């Protein structure tokens, strides 16, 4: 097939116009194209009641081949940047894209390339030709003079399209990286305008609220969505610090700001309490809370425990445990990991003479939750519990001050884990005093 870079490929243009028309008529984004055999539909069709477009596999292959040939020829003939970034351009002279009707490029071939990359997102969002090339084009566009009036409308559309792609292909890392890039550009433009009149709390709340629904959709998509929880940490520690006012680059948040973010993460985690990514985010926030305090001296035990386990986190864990069923069984190992990570933060923040208090606080928490009794029918989880206490004991046993007492705890664990169903002394000692050990 002969390719003319000044003309849209015929079948690609038909499909692109069709999708764009449906987008204009619909109140929400059209769902991604679904493929079917030729008996169901010859080329493509819009199902209004279901708000989706179906396309035959053979037609999809034709369009993909057209786009691939166009991109290959374009890349072969035009390797140089689009234009000098300092050049002022008259937006009225620019070509309109078919999808979105944006005036972005002077050259027809550049406009066609952009539209075809957009169509390829609908057809094959995991195609490696899309995301890197698209990022290069956007990087060049946003540095040029004359496009300011189109920035926000364009970035909003691009953000929605990228999120739509991730709802369809939620495990593809390149799209997540591209989303972070677009979010950075998007909020940088908002910072220059709307954020000027807002304080830090209002900016943080704006960003968290803006992304809550999308992240919920992603963590609902499949269990332990690594990319979605990575986006949570990226928003907290990469994006937001660049758009708020801060006096400390190493610790950008004040305590009240961290608590606001923590509440947001807890709301996400309550949807799926077995997702380790949510607990990892909470541990990171606990570290930030500790770092927000004075560094001149080690913290008091009661202070640091209050930082790591505020009422909202204690209540969250209690509710998960009280709703004890098969779902909680899946949470048990994750919660143990959360407690262990917090234990490490706690002992690093206090004097070593206080380590045993931290350990006893851990035992008291397990007593109050009746977790040993609840886990008594599962040898696997009892063994996990034993390993949890062995691990935290080993972290503090190297300190001379603790050694003799720690050894007694080891001996007690070894002997009583065997009779744990008969209510072992370690976990069922009601006064929590351990008089035989201290």
Coordinates of C-alpha atoms in Angstrom, one line a residue:
X1 CA 0.0 0.0 0.0
X2 CA 1.3 3.5 -0.9
X3 CA 1.4 5.8 2.1
X4 CA 0.9 9.5 1.8
X5 CA 1.9 11.3 4.9
X6 CA -0.4 14.2 4.1
X7 CA -3.5 12.0 4.0
X8 CA -5.2 10.0 6.7
X9 CA -5.2 6.2 6.0
X10 CA -8.7 5.5 4.7
X11 CA -10.0 2.9 7.2
X12 CA -8.3 4.5 10.1
X13 CA -10.0 7.8 9.4
X14 CA -13.4 6.2 9.2
X15 CA -13.0 4.6 12.6
X16 CA -11.5 7.7 14.1
X17 CA -14.4 9.9 12.9
X18 CA -16.9 7.3 14.3
X19 CA -15.2 7.2 17.7
X20 CA -15.0 11.0 17.9
X21 CA -18.7 11.4 17.0
X22 CA -19.7 9.0 19.7
X23 CA -17.5 10.8 22.2
X24 CA -19.3 14.1 21.4
X25 CA -22.7 12.6 21.8
X26 CA -22.0 10.6 25.0
X27 CA -21.9 12.2 28.5
X28 CA -19.1 9.9 29.5
X29 CA -16.1 8.4 27.8
X30 CA -16.8 5.6 25.4
X31 CA -15.6 2.2 26.6
X32 CA -12.6 0.7 24.8
X33 CA -13.2 -1.2 21.6
X34 CA -14.2 -4.8 22.0
X35 CA -13.3 -7.3 19.3
X36 CA -15.6 -10.0 17.9
X37 CA -15.9 -12.3 14.9
X38 CA -17.4 -11.3 11.6
X39 CA -20.6 -13.1 12.3
X40 CA -21.5 -10.5 15.0
X41 CA -20.4 -7.4 13.1
X42 CA -18.8 -6.8 9.7
X43 CA -16.6 -3.8 10.6
X44 CA -17.6 -1.8 13.7
X45 CA -20.8 -0.8 15.5
X46 CA -21.9 1.3 18.5
X47 CA -24.2 -0.3 21.1
X48 CA -26.0 2.6 22.6
X49 CA -27.6 0.9 25.6
X50 CA -24.3 -0.5 26.6
X51 CA -22.3 2.6 25.6
X52 CA -19.6 0.6 23.8
X53 CA -18.1 0.1 20.4
X54 CA -17.5 -3.4 19.0
X55 CA -15.2 -4.0 16.1
X56 CA -14.4 -7.1 14.0
X57 CA -11.0 -8.6 14.5
X58 CA -10.3 -8.5 10.7
X59 CA -11.1 -4.8 10.5
X60 CA -8.9 -4.2 13.6
X61 CA -6.0 -5.8 11.8
X62 CA -6.5 -3.7 8.7
X63 CA -6.5 -0.4 10.8
X64 CA -3.4 -1.5 12.8
X65 CA -1.5 -2.3 9.6
X66 CA -2.4 1.2 8.2
X67 CA -1.2 2.9 11.3
X68 CA 2.0 0.9 11.6
X69 CA 2.9 1.7 8.0
X70 CA 2.2 5.4 8.5
X71 CA 4.3 5.6 11.7
X72 CA 7.2 3.7 10.1
X73 CA 7.3 6.0 7.1
X74 CA 7.0 9.1 9.3
X75 CA 9.8 8.0 11.6
X76 CA 12.0 7.2 8.5
X77 CA 11.5 10.6 7.0
X78 CA 11.2 12.9 10.0
X79 CA 13.6 12.4 12.8
X80 CA 14.1 16.1 13.7
X81 CA 12.1 17.9 16.4
X82 CA 8.8 19.4 15.3
X83 CA 9.8 23.1 15.7
X84 CA 12.2 25.3 17.7
X85 CA 10.6 25.5 21.2
X86 CA 11.2 29.2 21.4
X87 CA 9.3 29.9 18.2
X88 CA 6.0 31.8 18.7
X89 CA 3.2 30.2 16.7
X90 CA -0.1 31.5 15.6
X91 CA -2.7 29.0 16.8
X92 CA -5.1 30.1 14.2
X93 CA -2.8 28.6 11.5
X94 CA -2.7 25.2 13.1
X95 CA -4.5 22.1 11.9
X96 CA -7.4 20.6 13.9
X97 CA -7.0 17.0 15.1
X98 CA -10.0 14.7 14.4
X99 CA -10.1 13.4 17.9
X100 CA -10.8 16.2 20.3
X101 CA -10.5 19.0 17.7
X102 CA -7.3 20.4 19.1
X103 CA -5.1 22.9 17.3
X104 CA -1.7 21.5 18.0
X105 CA 0.5 21.3 14.9
X106 CA 1.2 23.4 11.8
X107 CA 1.9 20.4 9.7
X108 CA -0.8 18.0 8.5
X109 CA 1.5 15.0 8.9
X110 CA 2.1 15.8 12.5
X111 CA -1.6 16.2 13.1
X112 CA -2.3 12.9 11.4
X113 CA 0.4 11.1 13.4
X114 CA -1.1 12.4 16.7
X115 CA -4.6 11.2 15.7
X116 CA -3.3 7.8 14.6
X117 CA -1.5 7.3 17.9
X118 CA -4.8 8.2 19.7
X119 CA -6.6 5.6 17.6
X120 CA -3.9 3.0 18.4
X121 CA -4.6 3.5 22.1
X122 CA -8.2 2.4 21.4
X123 CA -7.1 -0.5 19.2
X124 CA -3.9 -1.8 21.0
X125 CA -3.0 0.2 24.1
X126 CA 0.0 -2.1 24.8
X127 CA 1.7 -1.2 21.5
X128 CA 5.2 0.0 22.4
X129 CA 5.1 2.6 19.6
X130 CA 2.4 4.7 21.4
X131 CA 3.6 6.0 24.8
X132 CA 7.2 7.0 24.3
X133 CA 6.4 8.8 21.0
X134 CA 3.4 10.4 22.5
X135 CA 5.4 11.7 25.5
X136 CA 8.0 13.2 23.1
X137 CA 5.3 15.0 21.1
X138 CA 3.7 16.4 24.2
X139 CA 7.1 17.5 25.7
X140 CA 7.8 19.5 22.5
X141 CA 4.3 20.9 22.4
X142 CA 4.2 22.1 26.0
X143 CA 7.5 24.0 25.6
X144 CA 6.3 26.0 22.6
X145 CA 4.8 29.5 22.7
X146 CA 1.3 30.0 21.4
X147 CA -0.5 27.0 22.8
X148 CA -1.3 28.3 26.3
X149 CA -5.0 28.7 25.6
X150 CA -5.3 25.0 24.7
X151 CA -3.1 23.6 27.5
X152 CA -5.8 22.7 30.1
X153 CA -8.4 21.4 27.7
X154 CA -5.8 19.3 26.0
X155 CA -4.2 18.0 29.2
X156 CA -7.6 17.1 30.6
X157 CA -8.5 15.2 27.5
X158 CA -5.1 13.4 27.5
X159 CA -5.5 12.5 31.2
X160 CA -8.9 11.1 30.7
X161 CA -7.8 9.0 27.7
X162 CA -4.8 7.7 29.6
X163 CA -7.0 6.7 32.5
X164 CA -9.4 5.0 30.1
X165 CA -6.5 3.0 28.7
X166 CA -5.5 1.9 32.2
X167 CA -9.0 0.7 32.9
X168 CA -8.6 -1.6 29.9
X169 CA -4.9 -2.5 30.3
X170 CA -4.2 -2.0 34.0
X171 CA -1.0 -4.0 34.3
X172 CA 1.1 -2.2 31.6
X173 CA 3.8 -0.2 33.3
X174 CA 4.5 2.2 30.4
X175 CA 1.0 3.6 30.6
X176 CA 1.4 4.2 34.3
X177 CA 4.6 6.0 33.7
X178 CA 2.9 8.1 31.1
X179 CA 0.1 8.9 33.5
X180 CA 2.5 10.2 36.0
X181 CA 4.1 12.4 33.3
X182 CA 0.7 13.8 32.3
X183 CA -0.4 14.4 35.9
X184 CA 2.8 16.3 36.6
X185 CA 2.2 18.6 33.6
X186 CA -1.5 18.9 34.4
X187 CA -1.1 20.0 38.1
X188 CA 1.9 22.2 37.2
X189 CA -0.5 24.2 35.0
X190 CA -3.1 24.3 37.8
X191 CA -0.5 25.5 40.2
X192 CA 0.2 28.5 38.0
X193 CA -3.5 29.5 38.2
X194 CA -6.1 28.0 40.7
X195 CA -3.6 26.9 43.4
X196 CA -2.2 30.4 43.9
X197 CA -5.1 31.3 46.2
X198 CA -5.1 28.0 48.1
X199 CA -3.2 26.9 51.2
X200 CA -1.4 23.6 51.5
X201 CA -4.3 21.8 53.2
X202 CA -6.6 22.8 50.4
X203 CA -4.1 21.9 47.6
X204 CA -3.5 18.4 49.2
X205 CA -7.2 17.8 49.6
X206 CA -7.8 18.9 45.9
X207 CA -5.3 16.4 44.5
X208 CA -6.4 13.5 46.8
X209 CA -10.0 14.0 46.0
X210 CA -9.2 14.4 42.3
X211 CA -7.6 11.0 42.1
X212 CA -9.6 9.0 44.6
X213 CA -12.3 7.6 42.2
X214 CA -9.7 6.5 39.7
X215 CA -7.5 4.7 42.3
X216 CA -10.6 3.0 43.7
X217 CA -11.5 1.8 40.3
X218 CA -8.0 0.4 39.8
X219 CA -7.6 -1.4 43.2
X220 CA -11.1 -2.9 42.5
X221 CA -9.8 -4.3 39.2
X222 CA -7.6 -7.0 40.6
X223 CA -6.0 -8.1 43.8
X224 CA -2.9 -6.4 45.0
X225 CA -2.8 -3.8 42.2
X226 CA 0.9 -2.9 42.5
X227 CA 0.7 -0.1 40.0
X228 CA -2.2 1.6 41.7
X229 CA -0.6 1.6 45.1
X230 CA 2.6 2.8 43.6
X231 CA 0.7 5.7 42.2
X232 CA -0.6 6.4 45.7
X233 CA 3.0 6.7 47.0
X234 CA 4.0 8.7 43.9
X235 CA 1.2 11.2 44.5
X236 CA 2.2 11.6 48.2
X237 CA 6.0 11.8 47.9
X238 CA 6.7 12.9 44.3
X239 CA 3.8 15.0 43.0
X240 CA 2.3 16.9 45.9
X241 CA 5.6 18.1 47.4
X242 CA 6.2 19.9 44.1
X243 CA 3.0 21.9 44.2
X244 CA 2.7 22.9 47.8
X245 CA 4.8 25.4 49.8
X246 CA 7.4 23.8 52.0
X247 CA 10.3 24.9 54.2
X248 CA 12.0 21.4 54.4
X249 CA 12.8 19.5 51.2
X250 CA 13.6 16.4 53.2
X251 CA 10.2 16.4 55.1
X252 CA 7.7 18.4 53.0
X253 CA 4.7 17.8 55.2
X254 CA 3.6 19.1 58.6
X255 CA 2.0 16.7 61.0
X256 CA -1.6 17.7 60.3
X257 CA -1.0 17.4 56.5
X258 CA 0.3 13.8 57.0
X259 CA -2.8 12.9 59.0
X260 CA -5.0 14.2 56.2
X261 CA -3.2 12.0 53.7
X262 CA -3.3 9.1 56.1
X263 CA -7.1 9.3 56.4
X264 CA -7.3 9.2 52.6
X265 CA -5.1 6.1 52.4
X266 CA -7.2 4.4 55.1
X267 CA -10.4 5.0 53.1
X268 CA -8.7 3.3 50.1
X269 CA -7.4 0.4 52.2
X270 CA -10.8 -0.2 53.8
X271 CA -12.1 -1.2 50.4
X272 CA -9.5 -4.0 50.2
X273 CA -8.0 -4.7 53.7
X274 CA -5.8 -7.5 52.3
X275 CA -3.9 -5.3 49.9
X276 CA -0.3 -5.0 51.2
X277 CA 0.3 -1.8 49.1
X278 CA -2.1 0.1 51.4
X279 CA -0.2 -0.9 54.5
X280 CA 3.1 -0.1 52.9
X281 CA 1.8 3.5 52.2
X282 CA 0.7 3.8 55.9
X283 CA 4.2 2.7 57.1
X284 CA 5.7 5.4 54.9
X285 CA 3.4 7.9 56.4
X286 CA 4.2 6.7 59.9
X287 CA 7.9 7.3 59.2
X288 CA 7.0 10.8 57.9
X289 CA 5.1 11.5 61.1
X290 CA 8.1 10.5 63.3
X291 CA 10.4 12.6 61.1
X292 CA 8.1 15.6 61.6
X293 CA 8.9 15.6 65.3
X294 CA 12.0 17.1 67.0
X295 CA 15.2 15.2 66.1
X296 CA 17.2 16.5 69.1
X297 CA 16.4 13.5 71.4
X298 CA 14.9 10.1 71.2
X299 CA 11.1 10.2 71.5
X300 CA 9.2 9.0 74.5
X301 CA 7.6 5.6 74.1
X302 CA 4.0 6.8 74.6
X303 CA 4.6 9.6 72.1
X304 CA 6.0 7.4 69.3
X305 CA 3.3 4.7 69.8
X306 CA 0.7 7.5 69.5
X307 CA 2.2 8.6 66.3
X308 CA 2.4 5.2 64.7
X309 CA -1.0 4.0 66.0
X310 CA -3.4 6.9 66.1
X311 CA -7.0 6.1 66.9
X312 CA -8.0 6.0 63.2
X313 CA -5.5 3.2 62.5
X314 CA -6.4 1.3 65.7
X315 CA -10.1 1.5 64.8
X316 CA -9.4 0.4 61.2
X317 CA -7.5 -2.8 62.4
X318 CA -10.2 -3.4 65.1
X319 CA -13.0 -3.3 62.5
X320 CA -11.2 -5.6 60.1
X321 CA -10.7 -8.1 63.0
X322 CA -14.3 -7.8 64.3
X323 CA -15.6 -8.6 60.8
X324 CA -13.8 -11.9 61.3
X325 CA -14.5 -14.3 58.4
X326 CA -12.6 -15.8 55.5
X327 CA -11.8 -12.3 54.2
X328 CA -9.9 -11.6 57.5
X329 CA -7.9 -14.8 57.1
X330 CA -6.5 -13.3 53.9
X331 CA -5.6 -10.1 55.8
X332 CA -3.8 -11.8 58.7
X333 CA -0.4 -12.2 57.1
X334 CA -0.5 -8.7 55.7
X335 CA -1.4 -7.2 59.1
X336 CA 1.5 -9.1 60.7
X337 CA 3.8 -7.5 58.1
X338 CA 2.3 -4.1 58.9
X339 CA 2.9 -4.6 62.7
X340 CA 6.4 -5.8 62.1
X341 CA 7.3 -2.7 59.9
X342 CA 5.8 -0.4 62.5
X343 CA 7.8 -2.2 65.3
X344 CA 11.0 -1.5 63.4
X345 CA 10.0 2.2 63.2
X346 CA 9.2 2.3 66.9
X347 CA 12.4 0.8 68.2
X348 CA 14.5 3.0 65.9
X349 CA 12.8 6.1 67.4
X350 CA 13.3 5.4 71.2
X351 CA 16.1 4.6 73.5
X352 CA 17.1 1.0 73.5
X353 CA 16.1 0.7 77.2
X354 CA 12.5 1.2 76.0
X355 CA 12.6 -1.6 73.5
X356 CA 11.0 -4.1 75.8
X357 CA 8.1 -1.7 76.4
X358 CA 7.5 -1.6 72.7
X359 CA 7.5 -5.4 72.6
X360 CA 5.1 -5.7 75.5
X361 CA 2.8 -3.2 73.8
X362 CA 2.8 -5.6 70.8
X363 CA 1.7 -8.5 73.0
X364 CA -1.0 -6.4 74.7
X365 CA -2.5 -5.5 71.3
X366 CA -2.7 -9.2 70.3
X367 CA -4.3 -10.0 73.7
X368 CA -7.0 -7.3 73.3
X369 CA -7.9 -8.5 69.8
X370 CA -8.2 -12.2 70.9
X371 CA -6.1 -13.0 67.8
X372 CA -4.5 -16.2 69.2
X373 CA -7.9 -17.7 69.9
X374 CA -9.2 -16.7 66.5
X375 CA -6.2 -18.2 64.8
X376 CA -6.1 -21.4 66.9
X377 CA -7.7 -23.5 64.3
X378 CA -5.1 -22.6 61.7
X379 CA -1.7 -24.2 62.3
X380 CA -0.3 -22.0 59.4
X381 CA -1.4 -18.8 61.0
X382 CA -0.3 -19.9 64.5
X383 CA 3.1 -20.5 63.0
X384 CA 3.1 -17.1 61.4
X385 CA 2.2 -15.6 64.7
X386 CA 5.1 -17.4 66.4
X387 CA 7.5 -16.2 63.6
X388 CA 6.2 -12.7 64.1
X389 CA 7.2 -12.6 67.7
X390 CA 10.5 -14.5 67.1
X391 CA 11.4 -11.8 64.5
X392 CA 10.7 -8.8 66.7
X393 CA 12.4 -10.4 69.6
X394 CA 15.5 -11.0 67.5
X395 CA 15.5 -7.3 66.6
X396 CA 16.0 -6.2 70.2
X397 CA 17.9 -9.2 71.6
X398 CA 21.3 -7.8 70.6
X399 CA 21.2 -5.1 73.2
X400 CA 22.9 -6.1 76.4
X401 CA 20.2 -4.5 78.6
X402 CA 17.5 -6.8 77.2
X403 CA 19.4 -10.1 76.8
X404 CA 18.4 -12.0 80.0
X405 CA 14.7 -11.0 79.8
X406 CA 14.6 -11.7 76.0
X407 CA 15.9 -15.2 76.5
X408 CA 13.0 -15.9 78.9
X409 CA 10.5 -14.7 76.3
X410 CA 12.2 -17.1 73.7
X411 CA 11.9 -20.0 76.1
X412 CA 8.3 -19.1 76.8
X413 CA 7.4 -19.0 73.1
X414 CA 9.1 -22.3 72.5
X415 CA 7.2 -24.1 75.3
X416 CA 3.8 -22.5 75.1
X417 CA 3.3 -22.4 71.3
X418 CA 2.6 -26.1 71.7
X419 CA -0.3 -25.6 74.1
X420 CA -1.6 -22.4 72.6
X421 CA -5.1 -23.8 72.3
X422 CA -5.2 -24.2 76.0
X423 CA -4.6 -20.4 76.5
X424 CA -0.9 -19.9 76.8
X425 CA 0.5 -17.6 79.6
X426 CA 2.2 -15.3 77.1
X427 CA -0.9 -14.3 75.2
X428 CA -3.6 -14.8 77.9
X429 CA -1.9 -13.2 80.9
X430 CA -4.8 -10.8 81.9
X431 CA -2.8 -8.3 83.9
X432 CA 0.0 -8.0 81.2
X433 CA 2.6 -7.8 83.9
X434 CA 4.8 -10.9 83.2
X435 CA 6.0 -11.0 86.8
X436 CA 8.0 -14.1 86.3
X437 CA 10.1 -12.5 83.6
X438 CA 10.9 -9.0 84.8

